[in-house]
Coordinates of C-alpha atoms in Angstrom, one line a residue:
X60 CA -4.8 -13.1 28.6
X61 CA -5.5 -10.7 25.7
X62 CA -5.7 -7.0 26.2
X63 CA -8.5 -4.7 24.7
X64 CA -6.6 -1.8 23.3
X65 CA -7.4 1.5 24.8
X66 CA -9.1 4.0 22.3
X67 CA -9.4 7.8 22.3
X68 CA -11.7 9.7 20.3
X69 CA -9.8 12.6 18.8
X70 CA -12.2 15.2 17.4
X71 CA -10.9 17.4 14.5
X72 CA -10.6 21.1 15.4
X73 CA -13.2 23.4 14.2
X74 CA -12.2 24.9 10.8
X75 CA -12.3 28.6 10.2
X76 CA -16.0 29.6 9.8
X77 CA -15.2 32.0 6.8
X78 CA -13.6 29.1 4.9
X79 CA -16.7 26.9 5.5
X80 CA -18.9 29.9 4.4
X81 CA -16.9 30.6 1.3
X82 CA -17.1 27.0 0.2
X83 CA -20.9 26.6 0.7
X84 CA -21.4 29.9 -1.0
X85 CA -19.3 29.3 -4.1
X86 CA -19.8 25.4 -4.6
X87 CA -23.0 23.4 -4.7
X88 CA -22.1 21.4 -1.6
X89 CA -23.6 21.1 1.9
X90 CA -22.1 22.4 5.1
X91 CA -20.9 19.1 6.3
X92 CA -18.8 18.5 3.2
X93 CA -17.6 22.1 3.4
X94 CA -16.4 21.6 6.9
X95 CA -14.6 18.4 6.0
X96 CA -12.8 20.2 3.1
X97 CA -11.8 23.0 5.4
X98 CA -10.6 20.6 8.1
X99 CA -8.4 19.0 5.5
X100 CA -6.8 22.4 4.3
X101 CA -9.0 23.0 1.4
X102 CA -10.4 26.4 1.9
X103 CA -11.2 27.9 -1.7
X104 CA -13.3 26.9 -4.5
X105 CA -10.3 26.5 -6.8
X106 CA -8.6 24.2 -4.3
X107 CA -11.8 22.1 -3.9
X108 CA -12.4 21.9 -7.6
X109 CA -8.7 20.6 -8.1
X110 CA -9.4 18.2 -5.2
X111 CA -12.7 16.8 -6.6
X112 CA -11.3 16.6 -10.2
X113 CA -7.5 15.7 -10.0
X114 CA -5.9 16.2 -13.4
X115 CA -3.0 14.5 -14.9
X116 CA -1.8 17.8 -16.3
X117 CA -1.1 18.9 -12.7
X118 CA 1.6 16.2 -12.1
X119 CA 4.9 17.8 -11.2
X120 CA 7.7 17.6 -13.8
X121 CA 9.7 14.4 -13.4
X122 CA 12.8 16.5 -14.1
X123 CA 12.5 18.1 -10.7
X124 CA 13.7 14.7 -9.1
X125 CA 17.5 14.7 -8.4
X126 CA 19.5 12.5 -10.9
X127 CA 16.7 12.2 -13.3
X128 CA 18.7 13.7 -16.2
X129 CA 21.5 11.2 -15.7
X130 CA 19.1 8.2 -15.4
X131 CA 17.3 9.1 -18.5
X132 CA 20.6 9.7 -20.4
X133 CA 21.7 6.2 -19.5
X134 CA 18.5 4.5 -20.0
X135 CA 18.1 6.1 -23.4
X136 CA 21.7 5.0 -24.3
X137 CA 20.9 1.5 -23.5
X138 CA 17.7 1.4 -25.5
X139 CA 19.5 3.0 -28.6
X140 CA 22.6 0.8 -28.4
X141 CA 20.6 -2.5 -27.8
X142 CA 22.0 -3.2 -24.3
X143 CA 20.3 -5.8 -22.1
X144 CA 18.6 -4.1 -19.2
X145 CA 17.6 -5.9 -15.9
X146 CA 14.6 -4.5 -14.1
X147 CA 14.9 -5.5 -10.3
X148 CA 12.2 -4.9 -7.8
X149 CA 11.3 -5.9 -4.2
X150 CA 9.1 -9.0 -3.7
X151 CA 6.1 -7.0 -2.3
X152 CA 3.1 -5.5 -4.1
X153 CA 4.9 -2.2 -4.6
X154 CA 8.0 -3.8 -6.0
X155 CA 6.1 -6.3 -8.2
X156 CA 3.8 -3.7 -9.7
X157 CA 6.9 -1.3 -10.3
X158 CA 8.7 -4.1 -12.2
X159 CA 5.6 -4.9 -14.2
X160 CA 5.1 -1.2 -15.0
X161 CA 8.7 -0.6 -16.3
X162 CA 8.9 -3.9 -18.1
X163 CA 5.5 -3.6 -19.9
X164 CA 6.3 0.1 -20.9
X165 CA 9.9 -0.3 -22.0
X166 CA 9.7 -3.6 -23.9
X167 CA 8.0 -2.2 -27.1
X168 CA 10.9 0.3 -27.1
X169 CA 13.7 -2.3 -26.5
X170 CA 12.6 -5.1 -28.7
X171 CA 11.5 -5.6 -32.2
X172 CA 7.8 -6.7 -32.6
X173 CA 7.1 -10.3 -32.1
X174 CA 10.3 -10.9 -30.0
X175 CA 9.6 -13.8 -27.6
X176 CA 9.5 -12.8 -24.0
X177 CA 12.6 -15.0 -23.2
X178 CA 14.6 -13.2 -25.9
X179 CA 13.8 -9.7 -24.8
X180 CA 16.6 -7.3 -24.0
X181 CA 14.5 -6.3 -21.0
X182 CA 14.0 -8.8 -18.2
X183 CA 12.4 -8.7 -14.8
X184 CA 14.3 -9.8 -11.7
X185 CA 12.6 -10.2 -8.2
X186 CA 15.0 -11.4 -5.4
X187 CA 14.1 -14.7 -3.8
X188 CA 12.7 -13.9 -0.3
X189 CA 14.3 -16.9 1.3
X190 CA 17.7 -17.2 -0.5
X191 CA 18.5 -13.5 -1.3
X192 CA 16.4 -11.6 1.2
X193 CA 15.2 -8.0 0.7
X194 CA 16.5 -5.7 -2.0
X195 CA 19.7 -5.9 -4.1
X196 CA 21.7 -9.0 -3.4
X197 CA 25.2 -10.0 -4.4
X198 CA 23.5 -12.8 -6.2
X199 CA 21.5 -10.4 -8.3
X200 CA 24.7 -8.5 -9.3
X201 CA 26.3 -11.8 -10.3
X202 CA 23.2 -12.8 -12.3
X203 CA 23.4 -9.4 -14.2
X204 CA 27.0 -9.9 -15.0
X205 CA 26.8 -13.5 -16.0
X206 CA 23.8 -13.0 -18.3
X207 CA 25.1 -9.9 -20.1
X208 CA 23.0 -7.3 -18.4
X209 CA 25.0 -4.1 -18.6
X210 CA 22.3 -1.8 -16.8
X211 CA 20.1 -2.7 -13.8
X212 CA 17.1 -0.5 -12.9
X213 CA 16.0 -1.2 -9.3
X214 CA 12.6 -0.3 -8.2
X215 CA 11.3 0.1 -4.6
X216 CA 14.7 -1.0 -3.2
X217 CA 18.4 -0.1 -3.3
X218 CA 18.7 3.1 -1.3
X219 CA 20.9 1.4 1.4
X220 CA 22.6 -1.2 -0.9
X221 CA 26.1 0.5 -0.6
X222 CA 28.0 -2.7 -0.7
X223 CA 26.1 -4.3 -3.6
X224 CA 26.1 -1.3 -5.8
X225 CA 29.9 -0.9 -5.1
X226 CA 30.4 -4.5 -6.1
X227 CA 28.4 -4.0 -9.2
X228 CA 30.7 -1.1 -10.2
X229 CA 33.7 -3.4 -10.0
X230 CA 31.8 -5.8 -12.4
X231 CA 31.0 -3.1 -15.0
X232 CA 27.3 -3.3 -14.3
X233 CA 25.7 0.2 -14.0
X234 CA 22.9 0.8 -11.6
X235 CA 20.0 3.3 -11.7
X236 CA 18.4 3.2 -8.2
X237 CA 14.6 4.1 -7.9
X238 CA 13.4 4.0 -4.4
X239 CA 11.1 5.8 -2.0
X240 CA 12.4 4.6 1.4
X241 CA 14.4 6.8 3.8
X242 CA 18.1 6.9 2.8
X243 CA 20.9 6.4 5.1
X244 CA 23.7 8.8 5.9
X245 CA 25.5 7.8 2.6
X246 CA 23.8 7.1 -0.8
X247 CA 24.9 4.0 -3.0
X248 CA 27.4 5.0 -5.6
X249 CA 25.0 4.2 -8.4
X250 CA 25.0 6.0 -11.7
X251 CA 21.7 7.7 -10.6
X252 CA 19.7 7.5 -7.5
X253 CA 16.1 8.6 -7.8
X254 CA 14.4 9.0 -4.3
X255 CA 12.2 11.9 -3.4
X256 CA 13.2 11.4 0.2
X257 CA 16.9 12.2 -0.5
X258 CA 17.9 15.1 1.6
X259 CA 19.3 17.0 -1.4
X260 CA 16.3 16.2 -3.6
X261 CA 13.8 19.1 -3.9
X262 CA 11.0 17.2 -5.7
X263 CA 7.8 18.8 -4.5
X264 CA 6.0 15.5 -3.4
X265 CA 8.2 13.1 -1.2
X266 CA 5.6 10.5 -0.5
X267 CA 5.5 8.5 -3.9
X268 CA 5.2 4.9 -3.8
X269 CA 8.1 2.8 -5.3
X270 CA 5.9 2.1 -8.3
X271 CA 5.2 6.0 -8.4
X272 CA 8.9 6.6 -8.6
X273 CA 9.1 4.1 -11.5
X274 CA 6.2 6.0 -13.3
X275 CA 8.1 9.3 -13.0
X276 CA 11.1 7.7 -14.7
X277 CA 8.8 6.4 -17.5
X278 CA 7.2 9.9 -17.5
X279 CA 10.5 11.5 -18.1
X280 CA 11.5 9.1 -20.8
X281 CA 8.2 9.7 -22.6
X282 CA 8.7 13.5 -22.5
X283 CA 12.3 13.2 -23.9
X284 CA 11.4 10.8 -26.7
X285 CA 8.2 12.9 -27.4
X286 CA 6.0 9.8 -27.2
X287 CA 2.3 9.8 -26.9
X288 CA 0.9 10.1 -23.3
X289 CA -1.8 7.4 -23.5
X290 CA 0.5 4.3 -23.1
X291 CA 2.1 6.0 -20.1
X292 CA -1.2 6.7 -18.5
X293 CA -2.3 3.1 -19.1
X294 CA 0.2 2.1 -16.4
X295 CA -1.8 3.9 -13.7
X296 CA -3.8 0.9 -12.8
X297 CA -0.5 -0.6 -11.5
X298 CA 0.4 2.6 -9.6
X299 CA -3.0 2.6 -8.0
X300 CA -2.5 -0.9 -6.7
X301 CA 1.0 0.1 -5.3
X302 CA -0.4 3.3 -3.6
X303 CA -3.1 1.1 -1.9
X304 CA -0.9 -1.6 -0.9
X305 CA 2.0 0.5 0.4
X306 CA -0.2 2.7 2.5
X307 CA 1.4 5.9 1.3
X308 CA -0.5 9.2 1.8
X309 CA -3.3 9.7 -0.6
X310 CA -2.7 13.4 -1.1
X311 CA -1.2 15.6 -3.6
X312 CA 0.4 13.7 -6.5
X313 CA -0.6 10.3 -5.2
X314 CA -4.1 11.5 -5.2
X315 CA -4.0 12.3 -8.9
X316 CA -2.3 8.9 -9.7
X317 CA -4.7 6.9 -7.7
X318 CA -7.8 8.5 -8.9
X319 CA -6.8 8.0 -12.5
X320 CA -5.7 4.5 -11.7
X321 CA -9.0 3.6 -10.2
X322 CA -10.8 5.0 -13.2
X323 CA -9.1 2.3 -15.3
X324 CA -10.5 -0.4 -12.9
X325 CA -14.0 1.1 -13.0
X326 CA -14.5 2.0 -16.7
X327 CA -14.8 -1.7 -17.4
X328 CA -13.4 -4.6 -15.6
X329 CA -13.4 -6.7 -18.8
X330 CA -11.3 -4.6 -21.0
X331 CA -8.0 -6.1 -22.1
X332 CA -4.5 -4.5 -22.2
X333 CA -4.4 -5.4 -25.9
X334 CA -1.1 -5.0 -27.9
X335 CA -1.1 -2.6 -30.8
X336 CA -0.6 -3.9 -34.4
X337 CA 3.0 -4.3 -35.1
X338 CA 4.6 -1.7 -37.3
X339 CA 6.6 -2.7 -40.4
X340 CA 10.4 -3.4 -39.9
X341 CA 13.3 -3.7 -42.2
X342 CA 15.8 -6.6 -42.1
X343 CA 18.0 -4.6 -40.0
X344 CA 15.6 -4.3 -37.2
X345 CA 16.6 -7.5 -35.5
X346 CA 17.8 -8.5 -32.0
X347 CA 21.4 -7.9 -33.1
X348 CA 20.9 -4.3 -33.9
X349 CA 19.3 -1.2 -32.3
X350 CA 15.6 -0.8 -32.2
X351 CA 14.2 2.5 -33.6
X352 CA 13.1 4.7 -30.8
X353 CA 10.1 6.2 -32.7
X354 CA 8.0 3.2 -31.7
X355 CA 5.8 3.9 -28.8
X356 CA 4.4 1.4 -26.3
X357 CA 1.0 0.1 -27.4
X358 CA -2.0 2.2 -26.5
X359 CA -4.6 -0.1 -24.8
X360 CA -8.4 0.5 -24.5
X361 CA -9.6 1.9 -21.4
X362 CA -9.7 -0.8 -18.7
X363 CA -7.5 -3.2 -17.1
X364 CA -4.6 -5.3 -18.3
X365 CA -5.6 -9.0 -18.6
X366 CA -3.6 -9.9 -15.3
X367 CA -5.7 -7.3 -13.1
X368 CA -8.8 -8.2 -14.9
X369 CA -8.3 -11.9 -14.1
X370 CA -7.4 -11.0 -10.5
X371 CA -10.7 -9.0 -10.2
X372 CA -12.7 -11.9 -11.2
X373 CA -11.2 -13.9 -8.4
X374 CA -11.2 -11.1 -5.7
X375 CA -14.3 -9.3 -6.2
X376 CA -16.4 -10.7 -9.1
X377 CA -19.7 -9.0 -8.1
X378 CA -18.4 -5.9 -6.4
X379 CA -19.5 -2.5 -7.6
X380 CA -17.0 0.3 -8.3
X381 CA -13.7 -0.4 -6.8
X382 CA -12.0 1.8 -4.2
X383 CA -8.3 1.8 -2.8
X384 CA -9.8 -0.4 0.0
X385 CA -10.9 -2.9 -2.4
X386 CA -7.4 -3.1 -3.8
X387 CA -5.9 -3.4 -0.4
X388 CA -8.1 -6.4 0.8
X389 CA -8.8 -8.0 -2.6
X390 CA -5.7 -7.5 -4.9
X391 CA -2.8 -6.8 -2.7
X392 CA -2.8 -10.0 -0.6
X393 CA -3.0 -12.2 -3.8
X394 CA -0.1 -10.3 -5.5
X395 CA 2.0 -10.5 -2.1
X396 CA 1.2 -14.1 -1.8
X397 CA 3.5 -15.1 -4.7
X398 CA 6.5 -13.5 -3.0
X399 CA 5.6 -14.7 0.5
X400 CA 4.8 -18.4 -0.4
X401 CA 7.0 -19.1 -3.4
X402 CA 8.2 -17.2 -6.5
X403 CA 7.2 -13.5 -6.9
X404 CA 7.8 -13.8 -10.6
X405 CA 4.5 -15.6 -10.9
X406 CA 2.8 -12.4 -9.9
X407 CA 5.0 -10.3 -12.4
X408 CA 4.1 -12.8 -15.2
X409 CA 0.4 -12.5 -14.3
X410 CA 0.6 -8.6 -14.6
X411 CA 2.6 -9.0 -17.9
X412 CA 0.3 -11.7 -19.3
X413 CA -0.6 -10.6 -22.9
X414 CA -3.8 -12.7 -23.3
X415 CA -6.8 -13.3 -21.0
X416 CA -6.3 -17.1 -21.1
X417 CA -2.6 -16.7 -19.8
X418 CA -3.8 -14.2 -17.3
X419 CA -6.4 -16.4 -15.9
X420 CA -4.0 -19.4 -15.5
X421 CA -1.5 -17.3 -13.6
X422 CA -4.0 -15.6 -11.5
X423 CA -5.5 -18.9 -10.5
X424 CA -1.9 -19.9 -9.4
X425 CA -1.4 -16.8 -7.5
X426 CA -4.9 -17.1 -5.9
X427 CA -4.0 -20.6 -4.6
X428 CA -0.8 -19.4 -3.2
X429 CA -2.8 -16.8 -1.3
X430 CA -5.0 -19.5 0.2
X431 CA -1.8 -21.3 1.4
X432 CA -0.6 -17.9 2.8
X433 CA -3.8 -17.5 4.9
X434 CA -3.5 -20.9 6.4
X435 CA 0.2 -20.2 7.2
X436 CA -0.4 -16.8 8.6
X437 CA -3.2 -18.0 10.8
X438 CA -1.1 -20.9 12.3
X439 CA 1.8 -18.5 13.0
X440 CA -0.4 -15.9 14.4
X441 CA -2.0 -18.3 16.8
X442 CA 1.6 -19.3 18.0
X443 CA 2.7 -15.7 18.4
X444 CA -0.4 -14.7 20.5
X445 CA 0.0 -17.8 22.6
X446 CA 3.7 -16.9 23.4
X447 CA 2.5 -13.4 24.4
X448 CA -0.2 -14.8 26.7
X449 CA 2.2 -17.4 28.2
X450 CA 4.7 -14.6 29.2
X451 CA 4.0 -13.3 32.7
X452 CA 4.8 -9.8 31.4
X453 CA 3.4 -10.3 28.0
X454 CA 0.3 -8.2 28.5
X455 CA 2.0 -5.3 30.1
X456 CA 5.4 -5.1 28.3
X457 CA 5.9 -2.0 26.3
X458 CA 6.6 -3.9 23.1
X459 CA 6.5 -7.3 21.5
X460 CA 9.6 -9.1 20.2
X461 CA 9.1 -12.8 19.3
X462 CA 11.5 -15.2 17.7
X463 CA 10.8 -18.8 16.5
X464 CA 13.2 -20.4 14.0
X465 CA 10.5 -22.4 12.2
X466 CA 8.1 -19.5 11.4
X467 CA 7.7 -18.9 7.7
X468 CA 9.5 -15.7 6.5
X469 CA 6.8 -14.7 4.1
X470 CA 4.0 -14.1 6.6
X471 CA 6.0 -12.3 9.4
X472 CA 4.8 -8.8 8.4
X473 CA 1.1 -10.0 8.5
X474 CA 1.7 -11.7 11.9
X475 CA 3.3 -8.5 13.3
X476 CA 0.3 -6.6 12.2
X477 CA -2.1 -9.1 13.8
X478 CA -0.2 -9.0 17.2
X479 CA -0.3 -5.2 17.0
X480 CA -3.9 -5.2 16.4
X481 CA -4.4 -7.3 19.5
X482 CA -2.0 -5.6 21.9
X483 CA -1.4 -2.2 20.2
X484 CA 2.2 -1.7 20.9
X485 CA 5.4 -1.7 18.6
X486 CA 5.9 -5.4 17.5
X487 CA 8.9 -7.3 16.0
X488 CA 8.4 -10.9 14.7
X489 CA 11.6 -12.9 13.8
X490 CA 12.4 -16.2 12.3
X491 CA 15.7 -17.9 11.2
X492 CA 17.1 -17.7 7.7
X493 CA 20.6 -18.5 6.7
X494 CA 22.0 -18.2 10.2
X495 CA 20.4 -14.8 11.0
X496 CA 17.3 -13.8 12.8
X497 CA 15.2 -11.9 10.2
X498 CA 11.9 -10.5 10.2
X499 CA 9.4 -7.5 10.3
X500 CA 8.6 -4.6 12.7
X501 CA 5.3 -2.7 12.9
X502 CA 4.5 0.2 15.0
X503 CA 1.5 2.2 16.5
X504 CA 0.4 5.5 15.3
X505 CA 2.7 8.4 16.1
X506 CA 5.6 6.1 17.2
X507 CA 8.6 5.9 15.0
X508 CA 10.0 2.2 15.0
X509 CA 12.7 3.1 12.4
X510 CA 14.2 5.4 15.0
X511 CA 14.2 2.7 17.6
X512 CA 15.9 0.3 15.2
X513 CA 18.6 3.0 14.5
X514 CA 19.2 3.0 18.3
X515 CA 19.6 -0.7 18.2
X516 CA 21.8 -0.7 15.1
X517 CA 25.0 -2.1 16.9
X518 CA 23.0 -5.3 17.4
X519 CA 21.7 -5.6 13.8
X520 CA 23.2 -6.8 10.6
X521 CA 20.7 -4.6 8.5
X522 CA 17.5 -2.9 8.6
X523 CA 15.3 -0.4 6.6
X524 CA 11.8 0.9 6.1
X525 CA 9.5 3.5 7.4
X526 CA 8.4 5.0 10.7
X527 CA 5.4 2.6 10.8
X528 CA 7.1 -0.6 9.2
X529 CA 10.5 -2.0 8.8
X530 CA 12.6 -5.0 8.0
X531 CA 15.6 -6.2 9.9
X532 CA 18.2 -8.8 10.3
X533 CA 20.6 -9.6 13.1
X534 CA 22.8 -12.6 14.4
X535 CA 20.7 -15.1 16.3
X536 CA 23.0 -14.8 19.4
X537 CA 22.0 -11.1 19.5
X538 CA 18.2 -11.7 19.7
X539 CA 17.8 -11.7 23.5
X540 CA 20.0 -8.5 23.8
X541 CA 18.0 -6.9 21.0
X542 CA 14.7 -7.8 22.7
X543 CA 15.8 -6.0 25.9
X544 CA 17.2 -3.0 24.1
X545 CA 14.2 -2.6 21.9
X546 CA 12.0 -2.8 25.0
X547 CA 14.1 -0.1 26.7
X548 CA 14.1 2.1 23.8
X549 CA 10.3 2.0 23.3
X550 CA 9.7 2.5 27.1
X551 CA 12.0 5.4 27.0
X552 CA 9.9 7.1 24.3
X553 CA 6.6 6.6 26.1
X554 CA 5.0 8.3 29.2
X555 CA 5.8 6.3 32.2
X556 CA 3.3 3.5 33.1
X557 CA 1.1 4.4 30.1
X558 CA 0.0 1.9 27.4
X559 CA -0.3 3.3 23.8
X560 CA -3.8 4.5 23.1
X561 CA -5.3 3.8 19.7
X562 CA -6.6 7.2 18.4
X563 CA -9.8 7.4 16.4
X564 CA -9.9 10.6 14.4
X565 CA -13.6 11.8 14.5
X566 CA -14.6 14.5 12.0
X567 CA -17.7 15.8 14.0
X568 CA -21.1 15.0 15.5
X569 CA -24.2 14.1 13.3
X570 CA -27.7 13.2 14.0
X571 CA -29.0 9.9 12.4
X572 CA -31.6 11.8 10.5
X573 CA -28.7 13.3 8.5
X574 CA -27.6 10.0 7.3
X575 CA -29.3 9.7 3.8
X576 CA -28.3 8.2 0.6
X577 CA -27.8 11.5 -0.9
X578 CA -25.5 12.5 2.0
X579 CA -23.4 9.4 1.4
X580 CA -23.1 10.2 -2.3
X581 CA -21.9 13.8 -1.4
X582 CA -19.3 12.3 0.9
X583 CA -18.0 10.1 -2.0
X584 CA -16.6 13.1 -3.7
X585 CA -13.8 13.0 -1.2
X586 CA -12.6 9.6 -2.7
X587 CA -10.2 8.0 -3.1
X588 CA -9.7 7.5 0.7
X589 CA -6.5 6.5 2.3
X590 CA -3.8 7.9 4.6
X591 CA -3.9 11.8 4.6
X592 CA -7.5 11.7 3.3
X593 CA -9.3 9.2 5.4
X594 CA -13.0 8.2 5.0
X595 CA -14.9 10.5 7.3
X596 CA -15.7 9.3 10.7
X597 CA -18.8 10.8 12.4
X598 CA -20.2 10.4 16.0
X599 CA -23.7 10.4 17.3
X600 CA -25.1 10.7 20.8
X601 CA -28.1 9.6 22.7
X602 CA -28.3 6.2 20.9
X603 CA -30.3 3.1 22.0
X604 CA -30.0 -0.4 20.7
X605 CA -33.2 -1.7 19.4
X606 CA -34.4 -4.4 21.8
X607 CA -33.4 -7.9 20.6
X608 CA -31.3 -6.6 17.8
X609 CA -27.8 -7.1 19.5
X610 CA -26.1 -10.2 18.4
X611 CA -22.7 -11.7 17.7
X612 CA -21.6 -12.1 14.2
X613 CA -19.1 -14.8 13.0
X614 CA -16.4 -16.3 15.3
X615 CA -14.0 -13.4 15.2
X616 CA -15.6 -11.2 17.8
X617 CA -17.9 -9.0 15.7
X618 CA -21.3 -7.6 16.6
X619 CA -24.4 -6.4 14.8
X620 CA -27.3 -4.3 16.0
X621 CA -29.9 -1.7 15.0
X622 CA -29.7 1.7 16.5
X623 CA -32.3 4.5 17.1
X624 CA -31.9 8.1 18.3
X625 CA -35.3 8.8 19.9
X626 CA -34.7 12.5 20.8
X627 CA -33.1 13.8 17.6
X628 CA -34.3 11.4 15.0
X629 CA -37.6 9.8 16.2
X630 CA -38.9 6.8 14.3
X631 CA -35.5 6.2 12.4
X632 CA -33.7 2.8 12.8
X633 CA -30.3 2.3 11.4
X634 CA -28.3 -1.0 10.9
X635 CA -24.9 -1.0 12.4
X636 CA -22.0 -3.6 12.5
X637 CA -19.0 -3.4 14.6
X638 CA -15.9 -5.5 13.4
X639 CA -13.7 -6.5 16.4
X640 CA -16.1 -5.0 18.9
X641 CA -17.4 -8.2 20.2
X642 CA -16.1 -7.5 23.6
X643 CA -18.9 -5.0 24.1
X644 CA -21.6 -7.7 23.7
X645 CA -21.9 -8.7 27.4
X646 CA -22.3 -5.1 28.4
X647 CA -24.7 -4.3 25.8
X648 CA -26.9 -7.4 26.6
X649 CA -26.7 -6.7 30.4
X650 CA -27.9 -3.1 29.9
X651 CA -30.4 -3.2 27.1
X652 CA -31.7 0.3 28.0
X653 CA -28.2 2.0 28.1
X654 CA -27.7 5.4 26.3
X655 CA -24.9 5.0 23.9
X656 CA -22.5 7.2 21.8
X657 CA -20.9 5.8 18.8
X658 CA -18.3 6.8 16.2
X659 CA -18.6 5.2 12.7
X660 CA -18.2 5.3 9.0
X661 CA -21.3 5.5 6.8
X662 CA -21.5 2.9 4.1
X663 CA -23.9 1.2 1.7
X664 CA -24.4 -2.5 2.4
X665 CA -25.5 -4.4 -0.6
X666 CA -26.9 -7.9 -0.1
X667 CA -28.9 -10.1 -2.4
X668 CA -29.9 -7.2 -4.6
X669 CA -31.0 -4.8 -1.7
X670 CA -29.1 -1.7 -0.7
X671 CA -29.3 -0.5 2.9
X672 CA -27.4 2.4 4.6
X673 CA -25.2 1.0 7.4
X674 CA -23.0 2.2 10.2
X675 CA -19.5 0.6 10.4
X676 CA -18.9 1.1 14.0
X677 CA -15.5 2.2 15.2
X678 CA -16.2 2.3 18.9
X679 CA -18.9 2.7 21.4
X680 CA -19.1 4.6 24.7
X681 CA -21.8 4.5 27.5
X682 CA -23.3 7.9 28.2
X683 CA -23.5 8.7 31.8

């Protein structure tokens, strides 16, 4: 039997009144927006202006990152001496966008104009999820050695690849590791290790995405070679996708990168990432000789590269301005699907496609793979939920650990998230690959699943990730012992007998009469929204459902209704939709005169050319 997750409304503390007064006095904003800014630590006009208008000139220097000088010296030598460079990234969105960014930026520096892609000195490499697993594999090192790559740049992986990097050193293959995951006690013996989470790294912003770290590497190279900035900033469309997909905080430097990346999406969705006209070369400028480094990467027009433009046509052809949420739900699943269901190089090729025609073809292939992924994910989720419900302790256990050898590796992270949504507790989903149980872990707010995996480390072959999400592998014979220890470790970190409670962070109370189109426009100044800068959630009280308006929506447990607030907002009726709140339908229908409280996000619903303000309900409460 499924369990309805417990929810707790957590109201933001009142900000300092003087900060709110200062903001309303010095800026043309209303008191609600001023209050939101102060709650988010923005208390002066200067800080607010920097927040509203994030500038690329405020990006921290890339040279503040540990080992950046070593990395750039080695990369520059490789470019100047015509070495072959392998750009290796993880098979998820962050890794794929990272590889596409570095390859598209460096190829004009590494190759003579007109060089066929297959003859480029710079080649992408994404490990096969099923044959190689996550990150750097021994096969990847062998591939680099056998094909003459003297330098490997890793992106979004490698921080724990001690054995693989040590092996590469014996083969004469240099590594520059660019990662953003938590390091272990020891760093790999690479030539350079760029990771803002290194304990000895004093880079001012530790929460970059993997693609963000790759961008910093290119930023440093741009500065050292005194190249124009426009081609570098043209890569921010990829950085924005990575920030959205990898759920990193949208604060500080990430806010700057995401905001400018989104502008490339929203300037025009049809603009192409067109190559510049080739410059004249002498006979010496061939693949057998060094390429002159005065050549800059092409400077594209404002807008998207062909691959993202083609993906936009498939994901959201009629949608208005795109947000990070649009990228999360429209773009990221399609890019991810290539690695989940087949070959992640297809997604890389899509992002590197030089023409709209080639981009459309590869985007359609990737979109088809995403459709297959959705079917596979639905089947596996159904099986996983059935296993939980069949277990006598399934509904009350402190955590979920499931293993089935036939489950497809590529959808386990999604399935773990689906199970977590249903039962709201730390979840591990495992399958069999190459004689090991491998899979994904997901966690609830405020609970460090990486710490629990560290406590279970003697049973594991490898693991890595973040507090909220991780990957792991262990001998199949250890699965039952791991399940028992994982349950014990989770239970030991929770109050006795208490289930995790899903917090809903509420910014404050509003009356429905305050919810106008102008108010929504003012709130949009807080965008881009994401972790660390969430879309505001407000609450209203003394609400009533309009008689006859309460109804189910779809088959997935949603509801729709119209709400009034007779005391505070007489005569006003507001549309409301509650995704996943269908369990409230019986109570609403049985008590049509109930007085309600709701917390919600305010949004604009556009349907068949009409625009209507709508509440996206987060939760309902019955007022006593």
